XYZ file of C-alpha atoms in Angstrom:
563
model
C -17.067 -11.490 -28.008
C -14.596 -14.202 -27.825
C -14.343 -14.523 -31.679
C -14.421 -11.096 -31.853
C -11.528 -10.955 -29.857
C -12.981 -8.734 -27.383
C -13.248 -8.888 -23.718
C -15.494 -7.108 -20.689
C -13.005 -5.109 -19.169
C -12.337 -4.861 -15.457
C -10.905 -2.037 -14.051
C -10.186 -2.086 -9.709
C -8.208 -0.627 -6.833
C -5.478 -3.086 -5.688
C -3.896 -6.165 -6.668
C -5.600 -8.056 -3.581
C -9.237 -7.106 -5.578
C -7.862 -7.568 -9.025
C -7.389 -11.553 -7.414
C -10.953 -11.554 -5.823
C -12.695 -10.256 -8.836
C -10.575 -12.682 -10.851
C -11.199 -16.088 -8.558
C -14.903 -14.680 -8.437
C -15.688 -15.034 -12.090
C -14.093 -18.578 -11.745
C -10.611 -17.354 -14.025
C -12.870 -16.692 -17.078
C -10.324 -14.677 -19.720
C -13.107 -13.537 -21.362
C -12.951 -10.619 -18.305
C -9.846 -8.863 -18.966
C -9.419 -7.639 -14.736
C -6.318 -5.273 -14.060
C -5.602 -2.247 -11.495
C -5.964 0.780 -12.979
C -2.267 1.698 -13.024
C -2.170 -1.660 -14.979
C -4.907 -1.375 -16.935
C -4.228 2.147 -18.208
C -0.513 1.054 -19.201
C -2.217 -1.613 -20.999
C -3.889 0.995 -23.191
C -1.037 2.969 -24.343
C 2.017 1.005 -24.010
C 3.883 1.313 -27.225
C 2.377 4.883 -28.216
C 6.040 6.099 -27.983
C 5.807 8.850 -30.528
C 2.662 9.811 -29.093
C 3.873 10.016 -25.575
C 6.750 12.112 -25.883
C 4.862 14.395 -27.483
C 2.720 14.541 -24.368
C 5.661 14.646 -22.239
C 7.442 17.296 -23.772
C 4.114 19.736 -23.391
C 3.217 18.182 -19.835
C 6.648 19.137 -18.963
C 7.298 22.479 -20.221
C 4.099 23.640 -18.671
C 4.906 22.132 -15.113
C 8.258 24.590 -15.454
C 6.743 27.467 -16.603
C 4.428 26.886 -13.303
C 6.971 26.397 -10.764
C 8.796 29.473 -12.690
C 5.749 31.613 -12.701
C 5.383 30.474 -8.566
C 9.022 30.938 -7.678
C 8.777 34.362 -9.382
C 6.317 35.501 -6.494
C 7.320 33.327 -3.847
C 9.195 33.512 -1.113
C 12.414 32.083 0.241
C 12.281 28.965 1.962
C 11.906 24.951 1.904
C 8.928 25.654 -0.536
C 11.288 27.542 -2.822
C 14.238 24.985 -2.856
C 11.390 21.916 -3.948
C 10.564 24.320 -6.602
C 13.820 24.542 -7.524
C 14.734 21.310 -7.665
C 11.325 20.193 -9.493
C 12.812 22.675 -12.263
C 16.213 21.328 -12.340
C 14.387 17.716 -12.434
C 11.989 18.567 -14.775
C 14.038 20.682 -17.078
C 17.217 17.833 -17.222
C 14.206 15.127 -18.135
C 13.130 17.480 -20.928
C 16.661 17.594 -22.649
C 16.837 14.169 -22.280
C 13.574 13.356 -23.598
C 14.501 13.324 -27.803
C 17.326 10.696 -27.064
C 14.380 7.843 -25.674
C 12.951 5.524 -28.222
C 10.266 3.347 -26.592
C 8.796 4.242 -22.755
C 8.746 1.871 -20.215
C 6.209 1.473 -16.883
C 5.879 -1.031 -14.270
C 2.603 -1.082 -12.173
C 4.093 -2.571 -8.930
C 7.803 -0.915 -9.733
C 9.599 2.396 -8.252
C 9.787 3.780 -12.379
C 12.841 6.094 -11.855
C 14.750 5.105 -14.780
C 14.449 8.273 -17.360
C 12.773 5.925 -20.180
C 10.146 5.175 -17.170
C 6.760 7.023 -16.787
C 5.368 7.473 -12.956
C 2.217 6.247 -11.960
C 0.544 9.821 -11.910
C 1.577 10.203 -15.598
C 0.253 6.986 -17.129
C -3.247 8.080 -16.147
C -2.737 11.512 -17.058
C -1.233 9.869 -21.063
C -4.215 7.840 -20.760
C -6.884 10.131 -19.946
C -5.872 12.490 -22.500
C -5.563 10.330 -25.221
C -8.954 8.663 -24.942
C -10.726 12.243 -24.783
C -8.434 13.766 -27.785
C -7.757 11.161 -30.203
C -10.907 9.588 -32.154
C -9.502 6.634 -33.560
C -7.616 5.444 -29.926
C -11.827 5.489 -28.423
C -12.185 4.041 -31.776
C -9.908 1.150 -30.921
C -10.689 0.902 -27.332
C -14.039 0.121 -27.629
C -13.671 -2.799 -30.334
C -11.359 -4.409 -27.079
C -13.593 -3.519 -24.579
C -17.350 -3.019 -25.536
C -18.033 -3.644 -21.895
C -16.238 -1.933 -19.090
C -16.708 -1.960 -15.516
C -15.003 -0.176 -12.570
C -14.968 -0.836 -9.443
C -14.470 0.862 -6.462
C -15.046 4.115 -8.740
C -15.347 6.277 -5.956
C -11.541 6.286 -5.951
C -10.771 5.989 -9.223
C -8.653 9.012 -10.791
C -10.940 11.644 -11.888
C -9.342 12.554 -15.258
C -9.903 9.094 -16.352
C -13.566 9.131 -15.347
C -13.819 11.594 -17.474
C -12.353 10.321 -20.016
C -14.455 7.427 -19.942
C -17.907 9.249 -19.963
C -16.394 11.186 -22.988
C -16.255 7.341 -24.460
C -19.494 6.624 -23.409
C -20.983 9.824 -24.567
C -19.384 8.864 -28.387
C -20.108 5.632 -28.744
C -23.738 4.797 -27.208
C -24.678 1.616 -28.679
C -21.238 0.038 -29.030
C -19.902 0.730 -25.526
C -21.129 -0.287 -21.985
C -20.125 1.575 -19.250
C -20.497 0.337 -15.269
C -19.623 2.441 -12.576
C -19.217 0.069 -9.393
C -19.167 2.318 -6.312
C -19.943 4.006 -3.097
C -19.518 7.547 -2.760
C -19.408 6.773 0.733
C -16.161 4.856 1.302
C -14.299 7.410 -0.999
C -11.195 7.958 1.098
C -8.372 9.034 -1.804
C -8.855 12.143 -3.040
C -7.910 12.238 -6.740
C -11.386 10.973 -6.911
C -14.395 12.126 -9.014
C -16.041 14.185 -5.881
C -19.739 14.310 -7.490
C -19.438 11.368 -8.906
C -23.334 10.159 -9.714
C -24.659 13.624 -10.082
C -25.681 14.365 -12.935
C -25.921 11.735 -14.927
C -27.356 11.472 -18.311
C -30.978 10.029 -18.509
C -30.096 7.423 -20.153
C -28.063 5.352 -17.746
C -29.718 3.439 -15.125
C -29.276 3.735 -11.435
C -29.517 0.813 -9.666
C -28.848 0.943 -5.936
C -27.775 -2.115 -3.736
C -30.252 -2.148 -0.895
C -28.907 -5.616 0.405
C -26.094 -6.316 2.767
C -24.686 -9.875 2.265
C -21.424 -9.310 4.367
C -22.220 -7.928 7.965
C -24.803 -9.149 10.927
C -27.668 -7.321 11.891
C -26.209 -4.830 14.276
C -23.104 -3.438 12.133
C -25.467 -2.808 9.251
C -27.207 -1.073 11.717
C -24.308 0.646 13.006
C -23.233 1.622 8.990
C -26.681 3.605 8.322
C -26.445 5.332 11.771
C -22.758 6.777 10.151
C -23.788 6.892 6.857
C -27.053 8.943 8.064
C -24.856 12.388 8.890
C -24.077 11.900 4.782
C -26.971 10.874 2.749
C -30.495 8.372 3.201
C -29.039 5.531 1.368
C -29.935 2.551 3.538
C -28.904 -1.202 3.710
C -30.817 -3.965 5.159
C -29.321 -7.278 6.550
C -29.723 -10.609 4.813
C -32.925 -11.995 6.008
C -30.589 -15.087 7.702
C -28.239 -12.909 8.742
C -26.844 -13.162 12.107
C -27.259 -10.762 15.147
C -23.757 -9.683 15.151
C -21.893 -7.956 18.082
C -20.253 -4.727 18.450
C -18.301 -3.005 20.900
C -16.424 0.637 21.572
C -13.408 0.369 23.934
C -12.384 3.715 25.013
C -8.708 4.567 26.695
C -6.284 6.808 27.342
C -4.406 7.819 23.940
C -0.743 7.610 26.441
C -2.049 4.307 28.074
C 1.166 2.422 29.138
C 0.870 -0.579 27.792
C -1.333 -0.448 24.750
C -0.456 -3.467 23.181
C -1.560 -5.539 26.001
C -5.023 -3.250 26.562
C -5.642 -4.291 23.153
C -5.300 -8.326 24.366
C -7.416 -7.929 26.838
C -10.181 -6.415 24.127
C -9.662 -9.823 22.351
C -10.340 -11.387 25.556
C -12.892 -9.123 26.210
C -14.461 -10.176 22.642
C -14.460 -14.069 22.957
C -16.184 -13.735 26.399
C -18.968 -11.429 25.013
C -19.381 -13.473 21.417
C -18.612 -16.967 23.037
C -16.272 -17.052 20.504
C -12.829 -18.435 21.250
C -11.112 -17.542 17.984
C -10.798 -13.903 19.315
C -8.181 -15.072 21.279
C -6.197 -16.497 18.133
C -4.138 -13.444 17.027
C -4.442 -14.525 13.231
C -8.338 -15.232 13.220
C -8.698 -11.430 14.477
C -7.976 -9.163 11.085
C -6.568 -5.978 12.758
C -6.826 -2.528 11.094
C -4.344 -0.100 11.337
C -3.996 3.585 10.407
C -0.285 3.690 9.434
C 2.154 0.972 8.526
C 4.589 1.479 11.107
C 2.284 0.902 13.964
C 1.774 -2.717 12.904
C 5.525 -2.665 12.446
C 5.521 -2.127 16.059
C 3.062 -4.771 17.062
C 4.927 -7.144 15.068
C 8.429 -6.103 16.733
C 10.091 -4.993 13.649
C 9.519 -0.953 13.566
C 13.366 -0.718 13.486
C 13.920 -2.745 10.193
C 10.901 -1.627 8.819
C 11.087 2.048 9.839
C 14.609 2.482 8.089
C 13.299 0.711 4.872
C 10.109 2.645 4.910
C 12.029 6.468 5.125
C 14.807 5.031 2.322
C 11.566 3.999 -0.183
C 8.609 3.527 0.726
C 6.799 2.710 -2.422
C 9.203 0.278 -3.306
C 9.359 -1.359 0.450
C 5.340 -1.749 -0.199
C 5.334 -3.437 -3.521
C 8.358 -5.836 -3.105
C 10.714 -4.074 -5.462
C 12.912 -2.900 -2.831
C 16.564 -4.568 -3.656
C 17.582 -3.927 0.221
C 14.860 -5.546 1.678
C 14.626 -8.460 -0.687
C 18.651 -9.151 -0.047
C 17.772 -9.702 3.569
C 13.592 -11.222 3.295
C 14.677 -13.549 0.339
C 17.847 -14.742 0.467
C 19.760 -14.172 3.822
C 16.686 -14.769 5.671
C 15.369 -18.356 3.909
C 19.087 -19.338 4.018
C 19.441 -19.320 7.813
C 15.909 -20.366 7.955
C 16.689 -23.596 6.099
C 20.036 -24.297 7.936
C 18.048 -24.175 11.269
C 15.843 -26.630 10.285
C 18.157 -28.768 8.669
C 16.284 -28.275 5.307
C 18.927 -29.128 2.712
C 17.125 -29.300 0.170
C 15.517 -25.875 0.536
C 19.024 -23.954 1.242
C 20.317 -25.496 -1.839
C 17.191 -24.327 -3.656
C 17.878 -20.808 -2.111
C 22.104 -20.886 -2.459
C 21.472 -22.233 -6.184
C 18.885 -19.192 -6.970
C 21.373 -16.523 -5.349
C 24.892 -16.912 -4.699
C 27.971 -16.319 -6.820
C 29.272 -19.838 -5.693
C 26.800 -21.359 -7.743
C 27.024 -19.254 -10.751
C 28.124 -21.704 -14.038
C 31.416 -19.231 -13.773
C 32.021 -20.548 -10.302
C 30.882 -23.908 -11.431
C 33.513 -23.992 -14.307
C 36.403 -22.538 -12.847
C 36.830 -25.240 -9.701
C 35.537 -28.594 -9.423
C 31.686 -29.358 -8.138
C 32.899 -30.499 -4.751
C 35.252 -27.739 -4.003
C 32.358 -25.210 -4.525
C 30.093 -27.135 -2.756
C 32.805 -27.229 0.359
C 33.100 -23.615 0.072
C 29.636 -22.955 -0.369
C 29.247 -25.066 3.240
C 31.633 -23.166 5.044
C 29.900 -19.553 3.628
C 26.567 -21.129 5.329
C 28.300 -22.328 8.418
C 30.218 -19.436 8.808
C 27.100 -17.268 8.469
C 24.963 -19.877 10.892
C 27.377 -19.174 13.721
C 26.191 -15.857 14.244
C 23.227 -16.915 15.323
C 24.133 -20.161 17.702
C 24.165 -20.106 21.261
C 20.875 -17.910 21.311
C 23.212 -14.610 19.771
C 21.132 -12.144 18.330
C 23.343 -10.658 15.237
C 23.158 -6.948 13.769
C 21.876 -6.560 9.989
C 25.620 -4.935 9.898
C 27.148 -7.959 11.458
C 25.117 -10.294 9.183
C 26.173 -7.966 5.909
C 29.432 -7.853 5.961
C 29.705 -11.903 6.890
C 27.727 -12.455 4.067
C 30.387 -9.941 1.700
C 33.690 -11.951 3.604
C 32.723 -15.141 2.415
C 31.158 -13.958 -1.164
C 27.871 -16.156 -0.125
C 25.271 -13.698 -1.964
C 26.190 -10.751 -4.034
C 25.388 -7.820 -2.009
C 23.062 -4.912 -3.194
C 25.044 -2.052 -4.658
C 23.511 0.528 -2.153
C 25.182 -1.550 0.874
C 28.543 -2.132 -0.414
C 30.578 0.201 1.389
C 28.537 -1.123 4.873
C 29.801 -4.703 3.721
C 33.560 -3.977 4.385
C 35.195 -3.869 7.705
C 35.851 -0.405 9.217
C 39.208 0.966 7.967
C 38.606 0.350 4.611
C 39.176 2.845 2.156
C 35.582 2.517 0.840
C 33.727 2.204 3.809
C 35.671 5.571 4.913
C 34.917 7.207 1.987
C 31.166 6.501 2.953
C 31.617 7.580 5.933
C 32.996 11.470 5.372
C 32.501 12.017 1.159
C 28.829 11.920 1.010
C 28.561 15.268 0.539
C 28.117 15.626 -2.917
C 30.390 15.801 -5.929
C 33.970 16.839 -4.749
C 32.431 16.669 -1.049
C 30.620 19.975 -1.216
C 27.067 20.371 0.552
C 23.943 22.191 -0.324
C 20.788 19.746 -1.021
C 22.365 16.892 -2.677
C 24.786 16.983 -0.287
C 21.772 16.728 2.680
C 19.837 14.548 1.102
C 22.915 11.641 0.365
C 23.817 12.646 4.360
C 20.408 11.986 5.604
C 20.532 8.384 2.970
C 23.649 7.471 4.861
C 22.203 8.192 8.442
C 18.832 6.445 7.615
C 21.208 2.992 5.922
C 23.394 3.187 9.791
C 19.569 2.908 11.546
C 18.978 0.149 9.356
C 22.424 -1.796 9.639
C 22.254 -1.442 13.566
C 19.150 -3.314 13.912
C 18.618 -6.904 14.712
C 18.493 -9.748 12.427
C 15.115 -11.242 14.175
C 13.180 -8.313 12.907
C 13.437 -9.504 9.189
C 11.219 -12.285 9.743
C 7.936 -10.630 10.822
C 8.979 -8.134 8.012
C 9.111 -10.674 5.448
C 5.518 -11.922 6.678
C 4.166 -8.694 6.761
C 4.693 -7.313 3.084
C 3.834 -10.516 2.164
C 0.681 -9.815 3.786
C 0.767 -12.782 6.439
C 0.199 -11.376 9.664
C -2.883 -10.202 11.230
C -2.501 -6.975 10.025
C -3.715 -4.204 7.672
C -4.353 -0.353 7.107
C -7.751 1.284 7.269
C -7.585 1.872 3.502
C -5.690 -1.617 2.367
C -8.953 -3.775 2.929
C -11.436 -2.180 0.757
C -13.259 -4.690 -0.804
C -12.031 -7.523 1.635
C -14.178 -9.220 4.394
C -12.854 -11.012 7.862
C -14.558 -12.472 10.727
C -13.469 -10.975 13.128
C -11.982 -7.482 12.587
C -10.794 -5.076 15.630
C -9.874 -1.614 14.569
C -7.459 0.461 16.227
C -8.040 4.034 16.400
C -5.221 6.492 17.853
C -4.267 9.615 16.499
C -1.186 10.103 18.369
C 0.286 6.946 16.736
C -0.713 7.508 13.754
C 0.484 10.591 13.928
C -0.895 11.193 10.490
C -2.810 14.600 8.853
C -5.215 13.159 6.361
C -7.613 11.352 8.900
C -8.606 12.056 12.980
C -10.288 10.084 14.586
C -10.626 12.549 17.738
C -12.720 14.505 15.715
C -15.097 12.110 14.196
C -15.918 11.315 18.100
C -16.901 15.064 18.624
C -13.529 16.981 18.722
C -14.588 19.251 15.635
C -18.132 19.500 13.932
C -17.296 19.927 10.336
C -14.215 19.644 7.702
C -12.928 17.562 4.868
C -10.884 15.552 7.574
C -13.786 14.942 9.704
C -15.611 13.681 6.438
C -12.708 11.618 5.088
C -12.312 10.091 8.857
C -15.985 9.925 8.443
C -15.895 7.907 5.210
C -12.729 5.360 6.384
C -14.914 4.629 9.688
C -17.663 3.470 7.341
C -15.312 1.382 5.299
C -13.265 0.050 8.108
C -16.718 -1.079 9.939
C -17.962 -2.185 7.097
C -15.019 -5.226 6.972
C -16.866 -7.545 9.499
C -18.781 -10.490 8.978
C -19.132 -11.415 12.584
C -18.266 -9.301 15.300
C -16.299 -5.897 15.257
C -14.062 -4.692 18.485
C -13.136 -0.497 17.660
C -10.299 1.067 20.439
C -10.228 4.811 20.168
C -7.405 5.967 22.034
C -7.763 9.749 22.761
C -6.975 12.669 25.412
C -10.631 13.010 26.424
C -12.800 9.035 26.912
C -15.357 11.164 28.638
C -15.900 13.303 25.412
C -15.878 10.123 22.681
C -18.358 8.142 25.338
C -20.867 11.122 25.258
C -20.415 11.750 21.416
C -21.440 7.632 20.435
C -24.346 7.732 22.688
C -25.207 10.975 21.653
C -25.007 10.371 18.127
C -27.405 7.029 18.514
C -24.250 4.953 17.186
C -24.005 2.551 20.177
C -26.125 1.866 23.324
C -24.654 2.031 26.590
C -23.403 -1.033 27.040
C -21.896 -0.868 23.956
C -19.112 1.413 25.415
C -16.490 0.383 27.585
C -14.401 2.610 29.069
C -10.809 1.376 31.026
């Protein structure tokens, strides 16, 4: 393969298991291993004549949709998103001839109108491997092996696509589906996935367990039993494991401490002290902004999360970096008297450094001005002061420190200003009219205020949560990861989410894709531990979940604790 130029292609679910997979097989590049947003991209990129032509069609049919709906429908916030999906769609479609090559960024917001979205690349790439011969052709010469993993959750059209391959090229093309119907939990998914398959392909079924003690295996085929007879078994050495259900009131006043006093709870049962070290205890989460809560920066993060929240997640956000990357580290280092470090950071990022600056007034002077910016920025914080993002900003802008992000200018001058007025009243839309893009720059401006008015001390736990360096996690951002100690947190009312209840896997409602989906995310979430496992369901009726896990043969009795 190797002097063939060929590799085994790799195809997973997030960037955390592309660097598993990738440490795993020791950093061999004989396996090419990618996300499949990444991998896909991979396949077309550079198929510019071929993907405007797909573009053009995919578009004119989404209008003639949305026309064909709006025809019939009725008047309302569901009409005005049509509308605007036809103004959007129909403006990209004029503009489409003028773009010579397309661009796409797997981890990047891809608004520019040379940019495809995620959804797109898949559909491109789904649609040329099932229509054009000589792309499967090419495809498998490069990959003659492919695996996916987690394909559960991988996007059904490419599935497809793939089987088409495999269906073409027996022989010359290996195909490995890597999965578990069972933690499926996104739902552009292939749903009967493993039906049906062609007698050819084998079927081989892992029956082993390496990851999780005796008694959360157990506990998995007791959930997993309502859904199919697939079974696991423990490792033969594996340990006993423990497992406990804490049950409390879903308005309990203090949650965050109840949920110390479960780690408590959990080093006195396991004799294991580390529960009692917040970072040894991996705690899952249903929605971002309730670790954002835990960590004491829901203000910072809530603001950035409403503004963009793909972007926020994937560390392309321009607003958040300006504060995590460079304002942050900056006072960081000037705290701890780290010179080197703040000239590292001053040298990477502000306009006093630039080889302009550098030329136009002698080293010294720009190195005295660039110590007054710092000082002058430092004082905000001495004598225990706690400064605004606002206040911070527009210190930052007076002494020309960093160069401040385009969407924060006018906040970066003092009130009074012309500019910072005109942000103020003129948001309305081109010559200050309203109507939607007039609401939607009003609601911008009143989401960038709740950002401003926040404190500084909230960036840092922000910083260390997207770079994934807290304790923390969602329910669906640790498939395929392990932990020793994970404690899952289980409220509803919190989450205040649609896609998954947890009330009703406990008994609330007998049947319905949510329960099933809530079903299947248990399963995966439970799944995480290789030690112990602590689960807090927060609901309106502890009487009701205590009956339902006894009932159901999950846990035993003193299993479940309610307080």
């Amino acid at each position: 393969m190797r002097q063939m130029g060929q590799r085994v292609g790799v195809i997973t679910y997030t960037n955390a298991a592309c660097d598993e997979i990738i440490r795993r097989v020791q950093f061999d590049p004989l396996f090419d291993v990618r996300t499949i947003h990444s991998f896909a991209w991979s396949i077309i990129e550079g198929l510019n004549k071929d993907i405007r032509s797909w573009l053009r069609d995919h578009l004119a049919a989404e209008i003639q949709k949305l026309e064909a709906k709006e025809a019939t429908g009725r008047a309302g916030k569901a009409s005005d998103e049509r509308k605007a999906k036809i103004l959007s769609y129909t403006k990209r479609l004029e503009l489409l001839p003028g773009i010579s090559r397309f661009i796409y960024s797997s981890t990047g917001a891809n608004r520019t109108r040379d940019s495809l979205n995620h959804s797109e690349v898949l559909k491109v790439t789904a649609h040329f491997l099932m229509s054009k011969p000589r792309m499967q052709a090419i495809f498998v010469g490069r990959y003659p092996i492919l695996l996916v993993d987690e394909s559960q959750d991988t996007n059904e059209a490419l599935v497809d696509a793939l089987f088409e391959v495999d269906a073409k090229h027996q022989g010359a093309f290996t195909l490995g589906l890597i999965g578990d119907m069972m933690q499926r939990i996104y739902a552009d998914g292939k749903e009967e996935l493993g039906r049906d398959l062609p007698e050819s392909w084998a079927r081989p079924a892992k029956a082993m367990n390496h990851r999780c003690p005796k008694r959360i295996v157990n506990l998995l085929n007791e959930v997993r039993a309502h859904v199919d007879t697939h079974k696991q078994r423990p490792r033969s050495d594996a340990a006993e494991g423990l497992v406990r259900l804490f049950i409390t009131e879903a308005d309990h006043p203090d949650s965050f401490a109840f949920e110390e006093e479960v780690a408590r709870t959990m080093a006195q049962l396991t004799q294991d002290a580390l529960w009692t070290t917040q970072d040894e205890v991996k705690t899952l989460m249903l929605e971002h902004r309730m670790a954002a809560r835990r960590l004491g920066c829901a203000d910072v993060f809530g603001a950035l999360y409403d503004l963009d929240n793909q972007a926020l997640l994937n560390g392309t956000m321009g607003i958040a970096t300006f504060f995590t990357a460079q304002v942050l580290p900056i006072v960081e280092a000037k705290r701890d008297g780290d010179r080197f470090g703040l000239m590292r950071v001053v040298k990477s990022y502000s306009p006093l450094m630039s080889a302009e600056a550098l030329r136009a007034s002698p080293s010294r002077a720009s190195l005295e001005q660039v110590q007054a910016a710092v000082n002058s920025l430092y004082s905000l914080f001495e004598e225990g002061r706690e400064p605004t993002l606002l206040e911070v900003l527009r210190e930052v802008e007076q002494t020309k420190l960093l160069e401040v992000p385009e969407r924060l200018v006018a906040w970066s001058l003092p009130p009074g200003d012309g500019e910072h007025e005109e942000r103020e009243g003129g948001e309305g839309g081109e010559g200050g009219e309203g109507g939607e893009e007039g609401a939607a720059a009003r609601e911008g401006v009143e989401v960038v205020e709740r950002l401003l008015s926040a404190p500084f001390s909230q960036v840092a736990p922000l910083r260390d949560y997207l770079g994934k360096r807290t304790r923390f996690d969602t329910h669906q951002g640790v498939k395929g990861l392990e932990f020793e100690r994970v404690m899952v947190i289980m409220d509803d009312h919190e989450a205040r989410g649609f896609s998954f209840k947890y009330e009703d896997l406990f008994g609330k409602k007998a049947d319905g894709k949510v329960l099933e989906a809530t079903r299947r995310l248990f399963y995966v979430v439970a799944s995480r531990a290789q030690k112990s496992l602590a689960l807090i369901a927060y609901t309106d009726q502890p009487a009701r979940v205590r009956d339902f896990a006894l009932r159901a043969g999950w846990f035993s009795e003193d299993e479940v604790i309610v307080r």
